[in-house]
Short mmCIF file of C-alpha atoms in Angstrom, two decimals:
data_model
loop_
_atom_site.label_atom_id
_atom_site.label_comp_id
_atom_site.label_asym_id
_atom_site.label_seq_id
_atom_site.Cartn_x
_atom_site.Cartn_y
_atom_site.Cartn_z
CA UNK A 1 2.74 83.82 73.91
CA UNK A 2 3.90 84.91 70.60
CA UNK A 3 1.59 84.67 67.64
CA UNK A 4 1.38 81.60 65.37
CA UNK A 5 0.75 80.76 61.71
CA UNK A 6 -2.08 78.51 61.62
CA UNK A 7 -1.32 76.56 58.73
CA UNK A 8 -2.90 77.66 55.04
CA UNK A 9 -5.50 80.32 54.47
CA UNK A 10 -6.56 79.83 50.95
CA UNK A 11 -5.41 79.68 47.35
CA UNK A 12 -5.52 81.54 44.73
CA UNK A 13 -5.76 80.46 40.84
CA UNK A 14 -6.23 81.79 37.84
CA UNK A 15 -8.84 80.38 35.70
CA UNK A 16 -10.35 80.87 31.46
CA UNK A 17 -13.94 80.51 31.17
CA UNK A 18 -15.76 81.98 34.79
CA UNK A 19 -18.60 79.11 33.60
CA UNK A 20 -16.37 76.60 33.23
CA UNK A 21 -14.82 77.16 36.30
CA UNK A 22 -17.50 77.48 38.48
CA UNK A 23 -19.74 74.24 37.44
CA UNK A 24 -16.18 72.33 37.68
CA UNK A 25 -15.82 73.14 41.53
CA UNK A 26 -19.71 72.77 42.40
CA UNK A 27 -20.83 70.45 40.20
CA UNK A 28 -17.68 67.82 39.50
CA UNK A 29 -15.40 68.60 42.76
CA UNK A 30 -18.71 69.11 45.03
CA UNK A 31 -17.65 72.28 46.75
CA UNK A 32 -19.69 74.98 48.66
CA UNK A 33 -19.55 78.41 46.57
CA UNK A 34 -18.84 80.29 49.07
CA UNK A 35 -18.63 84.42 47.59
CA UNK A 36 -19.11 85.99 44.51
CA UNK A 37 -17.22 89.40 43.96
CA UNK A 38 -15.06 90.88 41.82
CA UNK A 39 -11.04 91.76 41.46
CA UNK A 40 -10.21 94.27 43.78
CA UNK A 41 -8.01 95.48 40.83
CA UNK A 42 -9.91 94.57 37.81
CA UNK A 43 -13.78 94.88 38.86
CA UNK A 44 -14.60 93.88 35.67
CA UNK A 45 -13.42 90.31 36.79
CA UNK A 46 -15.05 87.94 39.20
CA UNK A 47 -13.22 86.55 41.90
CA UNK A 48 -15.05 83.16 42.85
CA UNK A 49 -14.49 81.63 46.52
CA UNK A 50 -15.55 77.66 46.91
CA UNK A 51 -14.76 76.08 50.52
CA UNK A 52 -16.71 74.34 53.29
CA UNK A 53 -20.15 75.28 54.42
CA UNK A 54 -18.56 78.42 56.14
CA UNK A 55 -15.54 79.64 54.04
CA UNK A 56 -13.10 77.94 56.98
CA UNK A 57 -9.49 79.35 56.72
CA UNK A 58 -7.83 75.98 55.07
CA UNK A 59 -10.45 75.03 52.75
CA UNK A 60 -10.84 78.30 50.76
CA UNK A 61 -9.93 77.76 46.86
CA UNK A 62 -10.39 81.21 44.84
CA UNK A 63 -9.84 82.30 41.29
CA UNK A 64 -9.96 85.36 38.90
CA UNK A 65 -11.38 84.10 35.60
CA UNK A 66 -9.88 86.46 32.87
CA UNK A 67 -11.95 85.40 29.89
CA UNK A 68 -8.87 85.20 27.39
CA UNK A 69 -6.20 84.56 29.65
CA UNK A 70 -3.38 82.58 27.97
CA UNK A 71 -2.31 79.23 28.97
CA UNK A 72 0.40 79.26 31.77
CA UNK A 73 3.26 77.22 32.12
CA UNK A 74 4.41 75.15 35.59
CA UNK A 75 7.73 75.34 36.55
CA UNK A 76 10.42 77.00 39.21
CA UNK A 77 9.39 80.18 41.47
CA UNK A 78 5.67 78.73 41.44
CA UNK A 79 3.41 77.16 43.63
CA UNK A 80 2.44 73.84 41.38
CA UNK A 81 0.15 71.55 43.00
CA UNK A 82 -2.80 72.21 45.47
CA UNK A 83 -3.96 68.91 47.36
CA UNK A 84 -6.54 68.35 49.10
CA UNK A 85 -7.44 65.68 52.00
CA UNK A 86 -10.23 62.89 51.07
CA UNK A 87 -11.22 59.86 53.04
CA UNK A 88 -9.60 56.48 52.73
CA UNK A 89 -11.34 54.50 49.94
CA UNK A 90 -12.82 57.62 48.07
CA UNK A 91 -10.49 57.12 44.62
CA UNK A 92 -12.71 54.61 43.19
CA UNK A 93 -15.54 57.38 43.38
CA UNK A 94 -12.93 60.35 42.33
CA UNK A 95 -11.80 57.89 39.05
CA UNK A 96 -15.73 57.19 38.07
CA UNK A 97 -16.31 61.03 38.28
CA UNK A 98 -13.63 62.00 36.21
CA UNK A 99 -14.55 59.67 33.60
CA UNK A 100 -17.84 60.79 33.52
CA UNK A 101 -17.13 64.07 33.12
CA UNK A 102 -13.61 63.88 31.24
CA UNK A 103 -11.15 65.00 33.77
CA UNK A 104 -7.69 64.25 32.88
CA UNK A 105 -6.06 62.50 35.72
CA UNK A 106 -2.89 59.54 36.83
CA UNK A 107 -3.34 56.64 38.38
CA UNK A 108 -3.35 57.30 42.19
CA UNK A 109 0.33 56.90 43.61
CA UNK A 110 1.56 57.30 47.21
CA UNK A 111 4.37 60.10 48.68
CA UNK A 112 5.23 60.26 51.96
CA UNK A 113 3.16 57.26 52.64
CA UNK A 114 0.23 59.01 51.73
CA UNK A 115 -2.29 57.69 48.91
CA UNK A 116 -2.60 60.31 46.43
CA UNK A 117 -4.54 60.74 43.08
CA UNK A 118 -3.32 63.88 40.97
CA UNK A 119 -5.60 65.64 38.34
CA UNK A 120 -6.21 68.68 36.17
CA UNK A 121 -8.93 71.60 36.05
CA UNK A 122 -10.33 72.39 33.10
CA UNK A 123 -7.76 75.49 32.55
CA UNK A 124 -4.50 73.02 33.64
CA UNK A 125 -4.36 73.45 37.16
CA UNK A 126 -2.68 70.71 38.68
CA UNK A 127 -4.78 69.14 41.85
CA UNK A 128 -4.13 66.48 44.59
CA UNK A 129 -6.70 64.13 46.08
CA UNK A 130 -4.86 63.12 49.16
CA UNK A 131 -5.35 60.51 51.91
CA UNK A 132 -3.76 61.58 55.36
CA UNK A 133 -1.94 59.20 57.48
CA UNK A 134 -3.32 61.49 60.16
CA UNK A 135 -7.03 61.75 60.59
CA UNK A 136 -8.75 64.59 59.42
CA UNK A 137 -11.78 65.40 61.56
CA UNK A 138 -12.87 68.04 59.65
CA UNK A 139 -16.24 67.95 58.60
CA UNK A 140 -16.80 68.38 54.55
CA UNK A 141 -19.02 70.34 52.20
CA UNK A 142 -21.55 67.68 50.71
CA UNK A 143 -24.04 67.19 47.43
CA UNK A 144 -26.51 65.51 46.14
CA UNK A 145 -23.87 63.40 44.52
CA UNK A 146 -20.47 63.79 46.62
CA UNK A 147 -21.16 62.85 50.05
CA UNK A 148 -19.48 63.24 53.38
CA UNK A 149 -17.87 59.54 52.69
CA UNK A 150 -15.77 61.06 49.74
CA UNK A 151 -16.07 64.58 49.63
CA UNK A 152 -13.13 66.66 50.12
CA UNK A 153 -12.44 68.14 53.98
CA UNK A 154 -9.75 71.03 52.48
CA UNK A 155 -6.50 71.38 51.74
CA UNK A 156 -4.25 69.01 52.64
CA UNK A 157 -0.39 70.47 51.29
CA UNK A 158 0.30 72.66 48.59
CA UNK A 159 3.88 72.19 46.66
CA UNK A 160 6.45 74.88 45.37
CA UNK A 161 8.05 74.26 43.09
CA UNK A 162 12.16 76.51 43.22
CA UNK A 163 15.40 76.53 41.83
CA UNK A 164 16.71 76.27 45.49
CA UNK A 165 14.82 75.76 48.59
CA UNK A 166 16.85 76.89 51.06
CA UNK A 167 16.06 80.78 51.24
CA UNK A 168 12.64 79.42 50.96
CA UNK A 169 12.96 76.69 54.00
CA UNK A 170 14.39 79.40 56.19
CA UNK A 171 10.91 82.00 55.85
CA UNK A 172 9.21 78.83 56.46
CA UNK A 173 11.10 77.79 59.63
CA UNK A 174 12.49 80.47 61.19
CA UNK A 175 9.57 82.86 60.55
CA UNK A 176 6.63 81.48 60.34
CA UNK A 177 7.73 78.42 62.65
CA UNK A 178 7.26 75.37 60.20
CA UNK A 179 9.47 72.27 61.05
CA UNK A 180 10.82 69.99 58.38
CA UNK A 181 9.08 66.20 58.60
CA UNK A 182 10.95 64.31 56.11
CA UNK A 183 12.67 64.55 52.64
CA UNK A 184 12.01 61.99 49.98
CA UNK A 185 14.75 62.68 47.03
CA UNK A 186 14.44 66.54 45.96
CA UNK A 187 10.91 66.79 47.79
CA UNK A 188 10.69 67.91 51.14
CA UNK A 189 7.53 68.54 53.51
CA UNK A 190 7.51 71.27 56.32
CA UNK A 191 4.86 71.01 58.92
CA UNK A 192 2.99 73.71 61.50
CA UNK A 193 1.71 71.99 64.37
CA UNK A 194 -0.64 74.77 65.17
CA UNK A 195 -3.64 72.77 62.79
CA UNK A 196 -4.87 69.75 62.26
CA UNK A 197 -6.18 70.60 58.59
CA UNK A 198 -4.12 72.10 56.23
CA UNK A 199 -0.86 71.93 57.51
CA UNK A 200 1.67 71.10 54.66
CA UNK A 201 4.29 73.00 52.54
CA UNK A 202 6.13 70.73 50.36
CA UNK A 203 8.80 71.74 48.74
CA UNK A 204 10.46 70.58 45.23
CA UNK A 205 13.79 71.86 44.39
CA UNK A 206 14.66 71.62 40.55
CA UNK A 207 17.43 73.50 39.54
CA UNK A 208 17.58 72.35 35.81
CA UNK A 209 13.54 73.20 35.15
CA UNK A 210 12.26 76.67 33.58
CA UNK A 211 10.95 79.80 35.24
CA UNK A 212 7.11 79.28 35.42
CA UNK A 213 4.92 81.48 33.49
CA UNK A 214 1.48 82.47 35.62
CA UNK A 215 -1.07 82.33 33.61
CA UNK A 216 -4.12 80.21 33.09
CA UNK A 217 -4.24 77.16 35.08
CA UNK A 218 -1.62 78.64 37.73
CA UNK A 219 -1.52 79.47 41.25
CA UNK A 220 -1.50 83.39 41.65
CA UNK A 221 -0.38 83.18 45.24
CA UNK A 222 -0.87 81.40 48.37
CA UNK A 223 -2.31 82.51 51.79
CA UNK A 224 -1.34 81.57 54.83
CA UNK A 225 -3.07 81.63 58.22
CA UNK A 226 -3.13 84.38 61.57
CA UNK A 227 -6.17 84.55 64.03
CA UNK A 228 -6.03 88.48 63.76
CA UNK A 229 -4.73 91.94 63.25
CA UNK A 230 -2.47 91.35 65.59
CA UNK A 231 -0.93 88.78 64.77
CA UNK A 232 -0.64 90.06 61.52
CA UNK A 233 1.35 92.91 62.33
CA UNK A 234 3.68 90.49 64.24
CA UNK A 235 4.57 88.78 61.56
CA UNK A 236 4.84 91.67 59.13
CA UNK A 237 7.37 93.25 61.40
CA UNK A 238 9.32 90.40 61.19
CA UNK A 239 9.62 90.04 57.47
CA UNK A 240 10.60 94.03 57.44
CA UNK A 241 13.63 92.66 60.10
CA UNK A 242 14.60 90.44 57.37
CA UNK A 243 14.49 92.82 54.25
CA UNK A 244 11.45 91.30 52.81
CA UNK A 245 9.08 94.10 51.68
CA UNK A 246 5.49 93.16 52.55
CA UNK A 247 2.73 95.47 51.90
CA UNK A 248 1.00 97.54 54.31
CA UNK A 249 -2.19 95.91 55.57
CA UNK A 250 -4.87 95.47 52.92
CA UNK A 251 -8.62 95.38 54.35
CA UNK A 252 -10.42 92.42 51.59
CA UNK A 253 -13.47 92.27 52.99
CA UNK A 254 -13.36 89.19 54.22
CA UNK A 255 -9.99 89.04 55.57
CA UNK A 256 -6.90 91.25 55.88
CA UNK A 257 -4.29 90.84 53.80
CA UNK A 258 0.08 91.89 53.80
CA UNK A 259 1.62 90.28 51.11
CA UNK A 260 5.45 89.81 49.90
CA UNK A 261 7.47 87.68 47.46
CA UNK A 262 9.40 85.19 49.12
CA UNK A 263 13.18 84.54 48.19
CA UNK A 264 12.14 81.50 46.19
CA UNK A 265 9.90 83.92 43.66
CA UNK A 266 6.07 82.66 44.82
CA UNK A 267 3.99 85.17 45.93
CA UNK A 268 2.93 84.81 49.73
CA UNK A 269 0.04 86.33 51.86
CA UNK A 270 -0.82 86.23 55.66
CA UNK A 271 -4.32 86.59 56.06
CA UNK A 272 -6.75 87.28 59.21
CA UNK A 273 -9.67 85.10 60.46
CA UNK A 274 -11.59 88.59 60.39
CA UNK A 275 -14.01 89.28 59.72
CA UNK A 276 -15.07 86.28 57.86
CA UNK A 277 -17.48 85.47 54.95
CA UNK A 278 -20.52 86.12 56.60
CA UNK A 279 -19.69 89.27 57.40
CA UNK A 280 -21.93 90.50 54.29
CA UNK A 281 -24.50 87.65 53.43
CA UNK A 282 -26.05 85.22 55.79
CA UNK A 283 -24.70 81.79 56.49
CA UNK A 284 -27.87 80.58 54.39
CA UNK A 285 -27.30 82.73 51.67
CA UNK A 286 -23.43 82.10 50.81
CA UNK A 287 -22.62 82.80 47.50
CA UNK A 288 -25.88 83.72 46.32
CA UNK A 289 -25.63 87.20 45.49
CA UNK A 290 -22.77 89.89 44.01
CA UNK A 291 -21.18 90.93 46.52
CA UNK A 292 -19.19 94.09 45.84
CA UNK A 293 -16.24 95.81 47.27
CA UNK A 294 -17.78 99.38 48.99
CA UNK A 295 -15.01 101.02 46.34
CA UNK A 296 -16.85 99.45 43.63
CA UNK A 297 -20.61 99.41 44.90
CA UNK A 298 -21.20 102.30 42.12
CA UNK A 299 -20.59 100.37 39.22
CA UNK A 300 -22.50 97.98 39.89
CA UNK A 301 -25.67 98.19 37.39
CA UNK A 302 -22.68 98.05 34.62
CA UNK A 303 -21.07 95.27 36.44
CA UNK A 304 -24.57 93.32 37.04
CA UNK A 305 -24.69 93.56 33.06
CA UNK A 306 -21.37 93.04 32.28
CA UNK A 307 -20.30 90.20 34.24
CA UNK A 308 -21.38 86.38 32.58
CA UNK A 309 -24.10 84.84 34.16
CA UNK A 310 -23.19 81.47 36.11
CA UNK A 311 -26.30 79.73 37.37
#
């Protein structure tokens, strides 16, 4: 049996303030801090992780919080809205929230029949509370103050935004072996059956909007799903059949990584299972230490001082 995409991995945003941005996804959203490390690239950066209570594939939200990053700008070649699923009945509890702790947000709407309730980060990024015709059995991070009977169970869809979606729809389809479920004007959700979580690419053609600028408060790239090595490989050698260029394999600790720019301009990922986020702190202790990259494990009395404190 060939090898499957298994719906989203995780996201990846950039954020301002590394403060900010971590009390927003604890504190307001409820989430589960999941790992605390830095850029690969930049170790003078953090890169934050908040999912469930185990980092599940489909839940993970990430972000590199440049301190002065300027303000980005939505728009074509860009993935602009992350959503995630919430129980029926949970937007009068979302809409208190945000007013308490002045979050910028609509008036919940509905797409595809779906309830939804769209709001913003504190650096812009546009997010989806979602309620799923389908039931979503996963079971959520909770707090003190967001319980299981509104928390959020992980992503639901996330939305690109193109020019034209066509070379997009075809990597979607014919690689990674998304069907289309319906069309609603110039929107258009594909589906993997492979999940019951996470399972949505919607995409938005709009030929007449401007190039996006990725920046603060935009989606970096998006990561989609593989059980293993394998698998990754499989679908690497495919892309290469197609004249993509993905990247060798990329070991990130906590998953493996090949990564390529779709037709569309968004920046894609496949990532592994493997070895997941336990793999250096105990289920327990998630999030509760720096955890560094072994490249990086040198600097780290510089980085220890360096780095803002968060909690």
């Amino acid at each position: 049996m060939e090898p499957r995409i298994l719906g989203l991995h995780h996201v990846t945003a950039i954020a301002g303030n590394a403060r900010r941005n971590y009390d927003f996804y604890t504190n307001v959203l409820g989430l589960r801090f999941v790992k605390k490390t830095v850029n690969f690239d930049d170790p003078g950066t953090y890169h934050f992780y908040f999912g469930d209570e185990t980092g599940s594939a489909g839940t993970i939200l990430t972000f590199f919080p440049w301190e002065h990053i300027t303000q980005g700008r939505r728009g074509t070649g860009q993935a602009t809205e992350v959503g995630y699923s919430v129980p029926a009945g949970s937007f009068d509890f979302w809409i208190k929230r945000f007013e308490q702790y002045g979050v910028t947000y609509n008036k919940p709407s509905e797409k595809f029949g779906e309830p939804y309730l769209t709001f913003l980060d504190p650096d812009g990024l546009k997010l989806e509370l979602i309620v799923s015709k389908t039931e979503d059995a996963r079971t959520p991070w909770t707090t003190a103050e967001v319980g299981a009977e509104v928390a959020t169970k992980g992503f639901h869809t996330v939305t690109l935004t193109l020019a034209s979606i066509k070379a997009t729809a075809d990597i979607l389809t014919e690689v990674f072996g998304y069907t289309l479920l319906e069309s609603h004007v110039n929107r258009h959700r594909y589906m993997t059956d492979t999940v019951q979580g996470a399972a949505y690419i919607d995409l938005v053609e709009a030929p007449g909007e401007a190039r996006s600028v990725t920046a603060g408060g935009s989606v970096h790239h998006i990561a989609f799903r593989v059980k293993d090595d394998e698998a990754e490989l499989y679908f690497r050698k495919k892309l290469l059949e197609r004249g993509l260029q993905p990247t060798p394999q990329i070991d990130r600790d906590y998953f493996h990584s090949v990564y390529f720019r779709e037709p569309g301009g968004v920046l894609f990922e496949i990532a592994t299972e493997n070895p997941g986020f336990t793999v250096d702190e105990p289920l327990a202790e998630l999030g509760t230490h720096l955890m560094l990259p072994k490249q990086h494990e040198h600097l780290r009395a510089r980085l220890e001082t360096h780095l803002p404190p968060i909690g």
